[in-house]
Coordinates of C-alpha atoms and ligand atoms in Angstrom, one line a residue:
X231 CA 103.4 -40.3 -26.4
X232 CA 100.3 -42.4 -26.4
X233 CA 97.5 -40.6 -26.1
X234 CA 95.0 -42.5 -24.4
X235 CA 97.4 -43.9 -21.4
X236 CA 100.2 -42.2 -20.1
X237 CA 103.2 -43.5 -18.0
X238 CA 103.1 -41.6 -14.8
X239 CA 106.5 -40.6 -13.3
X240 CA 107.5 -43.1 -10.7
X241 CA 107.9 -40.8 -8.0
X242 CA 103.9 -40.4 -7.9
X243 CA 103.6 -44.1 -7.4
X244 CA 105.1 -46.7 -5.9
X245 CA 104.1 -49.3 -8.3
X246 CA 104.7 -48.0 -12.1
X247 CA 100.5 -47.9 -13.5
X248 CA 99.2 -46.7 -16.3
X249 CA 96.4 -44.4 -16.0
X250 CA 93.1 -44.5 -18.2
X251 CA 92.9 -41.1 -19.2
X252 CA 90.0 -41.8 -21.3
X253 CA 88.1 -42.7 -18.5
X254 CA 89.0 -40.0 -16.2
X255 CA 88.6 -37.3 -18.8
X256 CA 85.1 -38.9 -19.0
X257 CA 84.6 -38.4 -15.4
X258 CA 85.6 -34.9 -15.5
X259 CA 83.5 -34.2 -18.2
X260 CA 80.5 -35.9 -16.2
X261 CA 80.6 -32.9 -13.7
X262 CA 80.6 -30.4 -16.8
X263 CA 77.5 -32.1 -18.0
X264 CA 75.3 -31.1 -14.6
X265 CA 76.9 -28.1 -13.9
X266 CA 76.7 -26.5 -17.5
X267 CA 73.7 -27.8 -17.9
X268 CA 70.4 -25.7 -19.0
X269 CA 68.9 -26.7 -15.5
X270 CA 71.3 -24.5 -13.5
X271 CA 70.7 -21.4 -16.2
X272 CA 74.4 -20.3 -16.0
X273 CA 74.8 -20.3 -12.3
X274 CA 74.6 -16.7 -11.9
X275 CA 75.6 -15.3 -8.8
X276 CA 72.8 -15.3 -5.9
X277 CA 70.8 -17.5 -8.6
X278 CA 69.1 -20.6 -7.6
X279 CA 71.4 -22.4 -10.6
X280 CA 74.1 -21.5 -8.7
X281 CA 73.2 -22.8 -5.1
X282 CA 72.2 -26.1 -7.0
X283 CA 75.9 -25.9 -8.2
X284 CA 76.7 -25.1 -4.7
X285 CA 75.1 -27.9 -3.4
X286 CA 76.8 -30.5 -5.9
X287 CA 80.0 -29.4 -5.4
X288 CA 79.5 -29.8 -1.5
X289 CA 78.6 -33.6 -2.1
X290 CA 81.3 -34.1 -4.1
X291 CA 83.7 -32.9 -1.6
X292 CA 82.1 -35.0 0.8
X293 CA 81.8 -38.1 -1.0
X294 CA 85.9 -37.7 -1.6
X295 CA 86.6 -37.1 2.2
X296 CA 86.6 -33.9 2.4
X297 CA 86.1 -31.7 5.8
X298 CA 83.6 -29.0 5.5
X299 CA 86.0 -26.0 5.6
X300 CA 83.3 -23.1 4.8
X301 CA 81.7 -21.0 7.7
X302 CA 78.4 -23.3 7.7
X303 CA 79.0 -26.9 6.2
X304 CA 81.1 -26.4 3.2
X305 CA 79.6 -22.8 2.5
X306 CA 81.1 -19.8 3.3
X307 CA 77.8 -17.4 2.6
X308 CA 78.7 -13.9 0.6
X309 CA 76.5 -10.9 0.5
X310 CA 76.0 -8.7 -2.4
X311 CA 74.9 -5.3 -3.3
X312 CA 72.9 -5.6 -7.0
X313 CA 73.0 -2.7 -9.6
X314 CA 70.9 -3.0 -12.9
X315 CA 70.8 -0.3 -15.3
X316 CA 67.3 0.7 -16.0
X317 CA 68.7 1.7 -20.2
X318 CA 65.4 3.1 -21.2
X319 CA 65.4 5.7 -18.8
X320 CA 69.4 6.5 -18.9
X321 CA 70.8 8.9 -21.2
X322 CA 74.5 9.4 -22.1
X323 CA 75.2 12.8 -24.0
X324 CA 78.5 15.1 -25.1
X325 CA 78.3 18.4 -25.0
X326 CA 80.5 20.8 -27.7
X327 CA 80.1 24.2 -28.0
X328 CA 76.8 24.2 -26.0
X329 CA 75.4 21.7 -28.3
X330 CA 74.0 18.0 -26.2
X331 CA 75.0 15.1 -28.8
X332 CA 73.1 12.3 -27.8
X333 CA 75.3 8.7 -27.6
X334 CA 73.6 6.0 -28.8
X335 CA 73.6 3.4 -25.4
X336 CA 75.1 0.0 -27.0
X337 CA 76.4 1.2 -30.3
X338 CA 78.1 4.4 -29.0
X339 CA 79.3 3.0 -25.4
X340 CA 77.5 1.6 -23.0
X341 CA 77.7 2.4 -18.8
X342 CA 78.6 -0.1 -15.9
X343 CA 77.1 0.0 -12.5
X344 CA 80.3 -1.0 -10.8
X345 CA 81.2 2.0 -8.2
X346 CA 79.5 4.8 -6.7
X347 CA 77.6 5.4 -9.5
X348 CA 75.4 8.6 -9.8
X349 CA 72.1 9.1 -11.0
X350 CA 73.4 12.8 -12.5
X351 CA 76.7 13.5 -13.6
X352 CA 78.2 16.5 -16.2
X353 CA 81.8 17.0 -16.5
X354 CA 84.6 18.3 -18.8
X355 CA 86.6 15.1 -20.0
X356 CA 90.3 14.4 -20.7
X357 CA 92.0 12.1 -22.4
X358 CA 95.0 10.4 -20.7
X359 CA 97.2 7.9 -22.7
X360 CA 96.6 4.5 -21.0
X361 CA 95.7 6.3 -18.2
X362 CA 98.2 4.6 -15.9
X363 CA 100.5 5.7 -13.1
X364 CA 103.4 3.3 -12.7
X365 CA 105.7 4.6 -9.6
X366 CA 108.2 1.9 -10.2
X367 CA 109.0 2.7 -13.8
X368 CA 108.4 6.9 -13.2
X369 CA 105.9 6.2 -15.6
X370 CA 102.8 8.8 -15.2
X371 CA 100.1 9.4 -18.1
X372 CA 98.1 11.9 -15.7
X373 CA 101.3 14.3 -15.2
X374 CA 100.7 17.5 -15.6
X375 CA 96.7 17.3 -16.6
X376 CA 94.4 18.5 -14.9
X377 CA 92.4 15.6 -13.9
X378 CA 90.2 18.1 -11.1
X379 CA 86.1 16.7 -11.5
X380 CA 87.0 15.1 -15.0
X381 CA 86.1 12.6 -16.7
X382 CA 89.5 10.5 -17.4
X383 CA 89.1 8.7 -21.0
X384 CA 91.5 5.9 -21.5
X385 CA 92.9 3.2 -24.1
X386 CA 93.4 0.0 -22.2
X387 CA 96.7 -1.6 -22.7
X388 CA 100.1 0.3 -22.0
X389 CA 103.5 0.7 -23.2
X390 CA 105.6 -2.5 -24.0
X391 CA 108.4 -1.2 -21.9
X392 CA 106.5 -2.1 -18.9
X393 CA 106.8 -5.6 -17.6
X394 CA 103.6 -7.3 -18.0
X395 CA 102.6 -8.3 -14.3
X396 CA 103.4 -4.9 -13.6
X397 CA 101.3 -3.9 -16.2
X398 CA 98.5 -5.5 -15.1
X399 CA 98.7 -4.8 -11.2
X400 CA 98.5 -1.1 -12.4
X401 CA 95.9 -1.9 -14.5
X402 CA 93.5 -3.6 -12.6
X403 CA 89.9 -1.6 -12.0
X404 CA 90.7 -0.8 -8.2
X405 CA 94.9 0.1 -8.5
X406 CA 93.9 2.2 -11.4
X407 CA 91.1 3.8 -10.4
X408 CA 93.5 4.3 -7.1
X409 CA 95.6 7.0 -8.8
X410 CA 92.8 9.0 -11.0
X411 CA 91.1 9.6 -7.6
X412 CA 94.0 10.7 -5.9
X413 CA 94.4 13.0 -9.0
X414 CA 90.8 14.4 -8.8
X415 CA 89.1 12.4 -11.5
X416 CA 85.3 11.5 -11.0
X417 CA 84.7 9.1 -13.8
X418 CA 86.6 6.7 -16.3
X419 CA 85.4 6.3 -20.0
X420 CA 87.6 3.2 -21.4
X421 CA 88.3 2.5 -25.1
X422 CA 89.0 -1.2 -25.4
X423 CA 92.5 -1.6 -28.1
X424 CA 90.5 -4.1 -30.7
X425 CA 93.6 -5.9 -31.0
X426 CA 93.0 -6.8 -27.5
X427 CA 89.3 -7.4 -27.1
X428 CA 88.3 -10.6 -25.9
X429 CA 84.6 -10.3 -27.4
X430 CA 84.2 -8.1 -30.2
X431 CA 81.9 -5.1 -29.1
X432 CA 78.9 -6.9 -31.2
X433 CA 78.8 -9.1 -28.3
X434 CA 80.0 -7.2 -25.7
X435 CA 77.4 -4.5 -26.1
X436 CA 74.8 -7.5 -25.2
X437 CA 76.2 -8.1 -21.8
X438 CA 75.5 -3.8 -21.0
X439 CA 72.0 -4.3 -19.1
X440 CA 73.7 -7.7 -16.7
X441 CA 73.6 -6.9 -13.2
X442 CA 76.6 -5.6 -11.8
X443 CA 77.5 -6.9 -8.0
X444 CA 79.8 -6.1 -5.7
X445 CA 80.3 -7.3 -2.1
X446 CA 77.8 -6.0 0.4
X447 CA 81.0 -5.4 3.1
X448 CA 81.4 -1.5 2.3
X449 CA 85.3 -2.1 3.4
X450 CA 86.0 -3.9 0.6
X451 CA 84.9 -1.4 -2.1
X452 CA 87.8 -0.5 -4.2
X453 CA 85.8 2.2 -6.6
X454 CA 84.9 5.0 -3.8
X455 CA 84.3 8.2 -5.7
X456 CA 83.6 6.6 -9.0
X457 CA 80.7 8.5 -10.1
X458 CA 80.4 7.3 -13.6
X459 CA 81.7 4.6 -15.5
X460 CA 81.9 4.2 -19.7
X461 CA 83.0 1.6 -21.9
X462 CA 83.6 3.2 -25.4
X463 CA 82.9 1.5 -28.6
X464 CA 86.5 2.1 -30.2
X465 CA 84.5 2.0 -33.8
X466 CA 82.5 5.4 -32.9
X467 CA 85.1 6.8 -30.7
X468 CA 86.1 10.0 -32.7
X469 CA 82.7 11.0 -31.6
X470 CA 85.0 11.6 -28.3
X471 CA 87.4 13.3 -29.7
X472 CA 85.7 16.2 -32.1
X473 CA 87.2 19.4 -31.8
X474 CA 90.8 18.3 -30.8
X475 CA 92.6 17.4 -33.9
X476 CA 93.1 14.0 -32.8
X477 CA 91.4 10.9 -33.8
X478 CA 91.2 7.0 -32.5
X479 CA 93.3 5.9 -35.7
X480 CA 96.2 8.2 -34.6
X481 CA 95.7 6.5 -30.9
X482 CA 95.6 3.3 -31.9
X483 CA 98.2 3.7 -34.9
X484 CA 100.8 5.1 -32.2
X485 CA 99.7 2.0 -29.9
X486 CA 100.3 -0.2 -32.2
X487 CA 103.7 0.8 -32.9
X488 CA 104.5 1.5 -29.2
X489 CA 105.2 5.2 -29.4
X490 CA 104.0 7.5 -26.7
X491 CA 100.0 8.4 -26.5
X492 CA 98.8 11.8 -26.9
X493 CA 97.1 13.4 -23.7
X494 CA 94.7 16.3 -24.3
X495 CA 91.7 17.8 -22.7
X496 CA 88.6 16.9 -25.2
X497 CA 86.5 19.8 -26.5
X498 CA 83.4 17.4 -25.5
X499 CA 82.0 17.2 -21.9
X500 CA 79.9 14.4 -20.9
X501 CA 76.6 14.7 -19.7
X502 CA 74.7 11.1 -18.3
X503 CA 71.7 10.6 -16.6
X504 CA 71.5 7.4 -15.9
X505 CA 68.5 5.1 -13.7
X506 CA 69.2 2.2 -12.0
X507 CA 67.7 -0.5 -10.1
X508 CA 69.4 -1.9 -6.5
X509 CA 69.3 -5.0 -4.5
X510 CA 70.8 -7.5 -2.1
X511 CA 71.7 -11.3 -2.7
X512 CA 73.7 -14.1 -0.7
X513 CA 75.7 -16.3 -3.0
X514 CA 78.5 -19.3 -1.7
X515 CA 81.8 -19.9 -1.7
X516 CA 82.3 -23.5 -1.0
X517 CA 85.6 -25.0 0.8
X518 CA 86.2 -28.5 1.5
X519 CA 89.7 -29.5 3.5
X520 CA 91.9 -32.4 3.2
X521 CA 94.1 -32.4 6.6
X522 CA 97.3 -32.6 6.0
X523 CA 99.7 -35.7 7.8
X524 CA 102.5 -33.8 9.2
X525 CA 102.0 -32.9 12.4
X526 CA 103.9 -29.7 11.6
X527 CA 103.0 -28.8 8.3
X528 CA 99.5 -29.7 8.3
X529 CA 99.0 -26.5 9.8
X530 CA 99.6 -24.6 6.3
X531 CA 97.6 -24.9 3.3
X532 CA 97.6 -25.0 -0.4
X533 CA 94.4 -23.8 -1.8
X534 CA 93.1 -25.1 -5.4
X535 CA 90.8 -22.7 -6.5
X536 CA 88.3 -22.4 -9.7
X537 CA 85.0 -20.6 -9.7
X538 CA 81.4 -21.7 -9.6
X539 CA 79.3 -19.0 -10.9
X540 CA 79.3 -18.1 -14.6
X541 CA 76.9 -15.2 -16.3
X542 CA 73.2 -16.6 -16.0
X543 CA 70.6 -15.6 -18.6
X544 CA 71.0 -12.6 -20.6
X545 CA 70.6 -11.7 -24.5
X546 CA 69.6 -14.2 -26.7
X547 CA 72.5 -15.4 -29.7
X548 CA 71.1 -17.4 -32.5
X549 CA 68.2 -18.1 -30.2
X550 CA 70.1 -19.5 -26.8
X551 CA 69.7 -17.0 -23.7
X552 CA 71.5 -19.4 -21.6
X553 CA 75.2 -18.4 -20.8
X554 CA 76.0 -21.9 -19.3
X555 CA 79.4 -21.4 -19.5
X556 CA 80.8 -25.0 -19.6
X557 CA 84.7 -23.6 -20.2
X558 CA 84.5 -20.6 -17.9
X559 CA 84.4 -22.5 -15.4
X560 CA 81.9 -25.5 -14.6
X561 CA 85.9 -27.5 -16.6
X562 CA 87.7 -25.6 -13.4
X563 CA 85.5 -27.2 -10.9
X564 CA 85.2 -30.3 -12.4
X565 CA 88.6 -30.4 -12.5
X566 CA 89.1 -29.6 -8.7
X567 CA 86.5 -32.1 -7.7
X568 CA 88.6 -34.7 -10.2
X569 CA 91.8 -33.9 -7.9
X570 CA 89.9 -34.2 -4.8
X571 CA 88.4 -37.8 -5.8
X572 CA 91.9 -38.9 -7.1
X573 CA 93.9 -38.0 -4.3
X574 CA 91.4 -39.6 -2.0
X575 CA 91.3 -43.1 -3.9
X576 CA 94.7 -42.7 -4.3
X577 CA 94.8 -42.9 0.0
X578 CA 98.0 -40.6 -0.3
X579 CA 99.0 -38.7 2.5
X580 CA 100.1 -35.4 2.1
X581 CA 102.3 -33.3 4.6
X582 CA 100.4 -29.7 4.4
X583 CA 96.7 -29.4 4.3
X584 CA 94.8 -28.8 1.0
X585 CA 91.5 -26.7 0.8
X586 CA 89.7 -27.1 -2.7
X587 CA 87.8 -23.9 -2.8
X588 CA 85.1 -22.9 -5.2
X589 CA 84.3 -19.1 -5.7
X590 CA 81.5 -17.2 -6.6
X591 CA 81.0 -14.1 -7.8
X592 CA 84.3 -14.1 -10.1
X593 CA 82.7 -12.8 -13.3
X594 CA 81.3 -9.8 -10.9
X595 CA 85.5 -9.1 -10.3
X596 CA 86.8 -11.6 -8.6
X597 CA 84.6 -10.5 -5.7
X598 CA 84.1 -14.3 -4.0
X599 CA 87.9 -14.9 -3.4
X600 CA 88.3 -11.4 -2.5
X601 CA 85.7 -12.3 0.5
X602 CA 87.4 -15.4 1.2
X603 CA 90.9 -13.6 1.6
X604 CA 89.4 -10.8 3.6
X605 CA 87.9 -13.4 5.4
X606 CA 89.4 -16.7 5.5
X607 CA 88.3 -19.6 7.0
X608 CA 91.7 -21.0 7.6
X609 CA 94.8 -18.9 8.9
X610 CA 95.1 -16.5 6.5
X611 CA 99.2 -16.4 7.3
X612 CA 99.2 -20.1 6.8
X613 CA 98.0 -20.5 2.9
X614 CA 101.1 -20.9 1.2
X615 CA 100.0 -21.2 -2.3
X616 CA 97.3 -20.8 -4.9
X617 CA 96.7 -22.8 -7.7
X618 CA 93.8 -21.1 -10.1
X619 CA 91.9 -23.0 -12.9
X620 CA 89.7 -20.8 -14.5
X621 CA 89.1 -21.9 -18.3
X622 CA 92.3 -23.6 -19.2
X623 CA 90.9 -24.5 -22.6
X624 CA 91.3 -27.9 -23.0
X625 CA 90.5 -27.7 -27.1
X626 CA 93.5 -29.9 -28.2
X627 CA 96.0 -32.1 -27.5
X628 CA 98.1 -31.2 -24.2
X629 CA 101.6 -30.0 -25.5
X630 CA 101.9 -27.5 -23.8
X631 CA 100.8 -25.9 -20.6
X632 CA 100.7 -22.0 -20.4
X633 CA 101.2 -20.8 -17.3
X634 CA 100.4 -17.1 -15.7
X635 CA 103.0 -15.7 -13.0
X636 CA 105.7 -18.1 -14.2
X637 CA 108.4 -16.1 -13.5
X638 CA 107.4 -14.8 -10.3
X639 CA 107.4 -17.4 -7.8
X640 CA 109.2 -20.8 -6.7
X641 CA 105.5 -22.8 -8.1
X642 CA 106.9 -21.9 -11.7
X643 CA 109.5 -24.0 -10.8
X644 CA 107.7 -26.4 -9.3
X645 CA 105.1 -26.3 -12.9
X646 CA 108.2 -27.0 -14.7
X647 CA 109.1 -29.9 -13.0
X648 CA 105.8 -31.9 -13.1
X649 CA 105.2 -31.0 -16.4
X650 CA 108.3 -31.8 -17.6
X651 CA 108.3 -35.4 -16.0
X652 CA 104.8 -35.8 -18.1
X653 CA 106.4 -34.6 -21.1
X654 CA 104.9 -31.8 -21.4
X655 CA 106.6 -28.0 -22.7
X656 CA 106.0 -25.0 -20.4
X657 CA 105.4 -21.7 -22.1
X658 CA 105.0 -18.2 -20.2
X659 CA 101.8 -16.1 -20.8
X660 CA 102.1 -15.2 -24.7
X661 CA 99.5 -12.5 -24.5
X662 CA 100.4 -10.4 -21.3
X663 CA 98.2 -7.5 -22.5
X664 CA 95.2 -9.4 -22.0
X665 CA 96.4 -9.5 -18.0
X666 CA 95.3 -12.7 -17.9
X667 CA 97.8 -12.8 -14.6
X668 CA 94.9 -10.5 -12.5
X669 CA 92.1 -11.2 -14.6
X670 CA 91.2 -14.5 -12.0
X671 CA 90.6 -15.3 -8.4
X672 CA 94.6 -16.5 -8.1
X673 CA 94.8 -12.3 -8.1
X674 CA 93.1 -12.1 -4.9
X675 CA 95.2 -14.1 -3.6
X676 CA 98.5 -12.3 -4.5
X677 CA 97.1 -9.5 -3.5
X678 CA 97.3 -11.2 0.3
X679 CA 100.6 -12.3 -0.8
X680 CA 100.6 -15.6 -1.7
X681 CA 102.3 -16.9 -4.5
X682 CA 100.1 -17.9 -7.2
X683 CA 99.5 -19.9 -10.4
X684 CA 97.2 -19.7 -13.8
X685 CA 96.9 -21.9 -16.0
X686 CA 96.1 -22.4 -20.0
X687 CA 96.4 -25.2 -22.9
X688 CA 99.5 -23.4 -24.4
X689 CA 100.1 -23.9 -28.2
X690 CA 102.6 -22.6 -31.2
X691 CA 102.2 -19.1 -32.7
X692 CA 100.5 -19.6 -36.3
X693 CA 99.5 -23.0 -35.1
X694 CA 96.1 -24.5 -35.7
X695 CA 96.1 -25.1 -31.9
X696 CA 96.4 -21.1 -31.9
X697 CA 93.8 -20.9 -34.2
X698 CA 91.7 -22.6 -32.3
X699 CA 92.3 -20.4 -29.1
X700 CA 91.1 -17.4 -31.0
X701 CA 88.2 -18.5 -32.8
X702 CA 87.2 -20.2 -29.2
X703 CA 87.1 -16.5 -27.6
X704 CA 85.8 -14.7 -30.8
X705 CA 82.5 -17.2 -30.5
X706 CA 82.3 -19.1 -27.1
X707 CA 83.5 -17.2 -24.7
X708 CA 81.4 -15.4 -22.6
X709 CA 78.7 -16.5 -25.1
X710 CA 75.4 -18.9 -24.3
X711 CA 78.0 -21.4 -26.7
X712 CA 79.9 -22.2 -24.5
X713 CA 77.7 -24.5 -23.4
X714 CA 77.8 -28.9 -23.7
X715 CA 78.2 -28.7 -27.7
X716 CA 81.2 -28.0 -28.2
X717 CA 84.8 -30.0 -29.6
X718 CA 86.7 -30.3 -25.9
X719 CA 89.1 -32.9 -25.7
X720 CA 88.4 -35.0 -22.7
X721 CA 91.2 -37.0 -22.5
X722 CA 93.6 -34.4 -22.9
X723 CA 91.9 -32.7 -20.0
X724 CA 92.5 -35.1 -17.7
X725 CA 96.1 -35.4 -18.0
X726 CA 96.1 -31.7 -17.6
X727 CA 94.5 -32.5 -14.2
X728 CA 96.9 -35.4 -13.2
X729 CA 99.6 -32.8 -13.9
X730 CA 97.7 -29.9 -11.7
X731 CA 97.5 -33.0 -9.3
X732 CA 101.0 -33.9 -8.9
X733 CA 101.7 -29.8 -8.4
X734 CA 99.5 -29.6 -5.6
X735 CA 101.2 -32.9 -4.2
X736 CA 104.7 -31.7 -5.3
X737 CA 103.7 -28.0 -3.4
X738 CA 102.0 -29.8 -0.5
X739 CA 104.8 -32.2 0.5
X740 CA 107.9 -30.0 0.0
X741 CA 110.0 -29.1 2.5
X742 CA 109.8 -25.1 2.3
X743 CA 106.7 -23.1 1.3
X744 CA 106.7 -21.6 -2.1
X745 CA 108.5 -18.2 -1.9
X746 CA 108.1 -15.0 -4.4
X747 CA 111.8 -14.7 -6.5
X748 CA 113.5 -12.0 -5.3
X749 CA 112.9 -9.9 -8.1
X750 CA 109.1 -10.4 -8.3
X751 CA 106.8 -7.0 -8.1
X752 CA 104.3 -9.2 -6.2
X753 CA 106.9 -10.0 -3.7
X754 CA 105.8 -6.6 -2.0
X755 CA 102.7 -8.1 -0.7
X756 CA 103.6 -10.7 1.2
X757 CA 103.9 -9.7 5.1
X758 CA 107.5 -9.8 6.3
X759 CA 109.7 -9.7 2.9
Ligands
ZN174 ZN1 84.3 -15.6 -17.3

C-alpha cells in the first residue's frame, strides 16, 4: 500500500478518488498546532486555555455546518467543585505499637482530593488482595475481613481468570469503592503493580498537588463516604506492611504469577491530617449536530466523542511547566473536527443524526461526558452509539488499529469491516490490565448503555512499533512533552480518521442500531435487554 494516497473502497464514493492523505494529515495536524499550543497552557479544566479551546472548536463546527447542539450555542456549561491539597500543612503517618511513623508525602504516597475527603482521619488498615468484589464470577477479596472503619489497602490489577471488561467495570474508582462501602471501609490506600504503571512514580508523584474536580451536581458523586484516599509508592510499600510477615515482593511475586493474594489486617494504622483548599469553576462541553436525512432515523444519533481539556500547568520537567498535551487529546479533537469538515465537503447525506461532542473535565474522571449522559442534550434513549478518540497514538505507520470493547458489541463488527476494506488488521486490546476499556469518556457512555468504541495505533508484540508505544507513555504521556515536538506521523493519522469516518457513516446509515452481543457484561446496562 502507498503510503501517501490511498484507494478508498468504492462503496464510500461514487466515483473511485484517490485521497491526499498528506494533505489532510496536515490539516489535522493544523488544529493540534493551536490547541496544544503554549497559548492555551494545557487547557485545564475551568482554565481560560480551555474556553479558548472551547471557543475554536465551536467555530469549527460551525464553519463545517454544524447545528449548535449544546445548552447555549454549542456549549453545554459544567460546574465543578475544586479540591487542592494544601501539602505543607498535611501530614500522613502509621502508627505501630503506639509509635507515629511519619510518611514522607511524594516519596512514601501521596493523597487525592477525590471524595469526601476529611481534614482528620485515624484508622486500623487492612489489606485486601485486589480489593475487588466480582458477583458474576463469586469472586470476593473482602470475604470474611473485617472491613468495619478501615482503611482498605489494595494492589490494582486482578486475577487473569477474570475477563478483562469485567475486570475493569469492577475496577473502576466508583463500582469499586461501591462494595468497600457497603463493607464498612472508610478509606482506600492503592499500590500501583509497576508492571502496570503508565508513569513511573518519579513522575506521578509530580501530578500529587493538581487540583482534583468533581462535578458540582451532588447526585452524581460516586465516592460518598470516602474519607481518605492514598496512592502508595509500591517502592517504599513494606513500610505498610511491618509487623505482618508479608512484604510487597511476596504480593507482587504471587501477582505476577497469578496465584491468589494474601489478605491480612496490617499491624500499622494510618493516621492523616490533611489541609485543603475548595472552590467552584464552570468548564464546557461542546456539541455540534449534523441532522440526519431519514425522516425516521434522523431521530437517533451516533455521537463521536474526544476530549478538550488536558492537565494545565503543574511541575516543571527539564524546565517545561506546560502540560499541553498534544496526544491526550488536542489529536482526538482535531480528528473529530477533520470528520466533521470531510463529511460536510463531501455533501453526503447520512440517515441518523451525528453529534460531534467534545468533553471536558476527562482527566478529572471522565466527569464531562458523565454530565453530558446525566444530562443530554439529545434523547438520551435515542444515541445509539459512541465512538471515543482519546490519544490513539498515531506514532507510526497505520497497520493496525486496536480497538477497546471489540468483542462486545455489533460496532466491533462494523470496525472490522471498514478497516478491513482499507487494508488495515484489527487487533483486540493487548493490555486489558491497563482498563483502557473504562479509562475514557466512551465509559460513560456504556454505563448509559450504549455500545461503545476505543481506539489505538495497534502494533506487533516485540515490534519497534511496540517499542515506540512504551517509550511514548514512559516519557510523554501525561508529561509537558507531549507537546508540538514530537515524531507523529501525519499522514498516517489521517487515514486513521478516514477509517473512523467511514465507521460513523457505516454506523449512521445502517439499517439496525448497533446492539451489545448477547454475551456482553455491558449488555446489562442498556434499558430493555
Ligand atoms: Zn490523559
Amino acid at each position: 500500500m502507498n503510503a501517501r494516497f490511498w484507494i478508498l473502497p468504492a462503496a464510500f464514493c461514487l466515483v473511485l478518488s484517490a485521497v491526499d492523505f498528506t494533505a489532510e494529515g496536515k490539516r489535522w495536524w493544523s488544529h493540534i498546532e493551536y490547541l496544544a499550543s503554549d497559548e492555551l497552557q494545557g487547557r485545564n479544566t475551568g482554565s481560560e486555555g480551555h474556553l479558548k479551546a472551547a471557543r475554536y472548536v465551536a467555530g469549527e463546527f460551525e464553519r463545517s455546518g454544524l447545528k449548535p447542539a449544546g445548552t447555549s450555542g454549542y456549549f453545554q456549561p459544567v460546574k465543578f467543585d475544586v479540591k487542592q491539597i494544601v501539602e505543607d500543612q498535611s501530614t500522613l503517618a502509621l502508627v505501630i505499637g503506639g509509635k507515629p511513623k511519619p510518611l514522607a508525602l511524594g516519596d512514601d504516597a501521596t493523597l487525592s482530593m477525590r471524595g469526601d475527603i476529611q481534614e482528620d482521619t485515624e484508622a486500623k488498615a487492612v489489606f485486601a488482595g485486589y480489593g475487588l468484589k466480582i458477583p458474576e464470577k463469586n469472586y470476593d477479596d473482602l470475604a470474611g475481613l473485617d472491613l468495619k472503619g478501615r482503611i482498605v489497602v489494595f494492589l490494582s490489577g486482578g486475577p487473569s481468570s477474570i475477563p478483562g471488561p469485567l475486570k475493569s467495570h469492577y475496577s473502576s474508582a466508583g463500582e469499586r469503592w461501591k462494595y468497600l462501602k457497603a463493607a464498612g471501609a472508610i478509606g482506600t490506600a492503592t499500590i500501583q503493580n509497576p508492571k502496570s504503571m503508565d508513569i513511573p512514580w518519579a513522575r506521578a508523584r509530580l501530578a500529587r498537588t493538581m487540583p482534583s474536580m468533581s462535578l458540582a451536581d451532588p447526585a452524581l458523586d460516586d465516592s460518598k463516604g470516602l474519607r481518605l484516599s492514598i496512592t502508595i509508592n509500591p517502592e517504599r510499600a513494606d513500610r505498610f506492611f511491618e509487623g505482618t510477615g508479608h512484604t510487597i515482593a511476596e504480593i507482587l511475586a504471587a501477582a505476577d504469577s497469578d496465584k491468589p493474594l494474601p489478605r491480612f489486617p496490617l499491624a500499622a494504622s494510618v493516621i492523616a491530617h490533611l489541609k485543603m483548599k475548595q472552590s467552584q469553576v464552570e468548564s464546557q462541553n461542546v456539541a455540534g449536530m449534523l441532522p440526519g436525512a431519514d425522516p425516521k432515523l434522523k431521530n437517533e444519533y451516533v455521537v463521536l466523542t474526544a476530549h478538550l481539556d488536558h492537565v494545565g500547568v503543574g511541575q516543571p520537567i527539564n524546565g517545561d511547566s506546560i502540560y499541553n498535551g498534544a496526544m491526550d487529546d488536542a489529536s482526538g479533537i482535531a480528528s473529530i473536527l477533520e470528520i466533521a469538515r470531510l463529511i460536510h465537503e463531501s455533501n453526503a447525506k447520512l440517515r441518523r443524526s451525528v453529534v460531534f461532542l467534545a468533553v471536558t473535565g476527562e482527566e478529572k474522571g471522565l466527569q464531562g461526558s458523565r454530565y453530558f449522559n446525566a444530562h443530554p442534550t439529545v434523547n438520551e434513549k435515542s444515541i445509539v452509539a459512541d465512538i471515543n478518540l482519546d490519544m490513539f497514538l498515531p506514532l507510526h505507520a497505520l497497520h493496525y488499529i486496536e480497538v477497546q470493547g471489540l468483542a462486545e458489541s455489533t460496532l466491533g463488527d462494523d470496525i472490522r469491516t471498514v478497516a478491513k476494506e482499507a487494508g488495515v488488521d484489527v487487533q483486540a486490546d493487548k493490555e486489558p490490565q491497563r482498563n483502557l476499556f473504562i479509562r475514557s469518556d466512551q465509559y460513560s457512555f456504556i454505563r448509559k448503555g450504549v455500545p461503545a468504541l476505543a481506539f489505538k495505533f495497534g502494533y506487533l508484540p516485540g515490534s519497534a512499533e511496540e517499542k515506540l508505544h512504551k517509550e511514548w507513555l514512559k516519557n510523554r504521556y501525561h508529561a509537558p512533552s507531549d507537546d508540538l515536538n514530537q515524531p507523529v506521523d501525519k499522514t498516517a493519522a489521517a487515514q486513521f480518521n478516514q477509517i473512523i469516518l467511514n465507521l460513523a457513516e457505516r454506523v449512521a446509515n445502517a439499517n439496525a442500531r448497533p446492539q451489545w452481543k448477547p454475551d456482553s457484561f455491558f449488555r446489562r446496562f442498556a434499558s430493555g435487554s
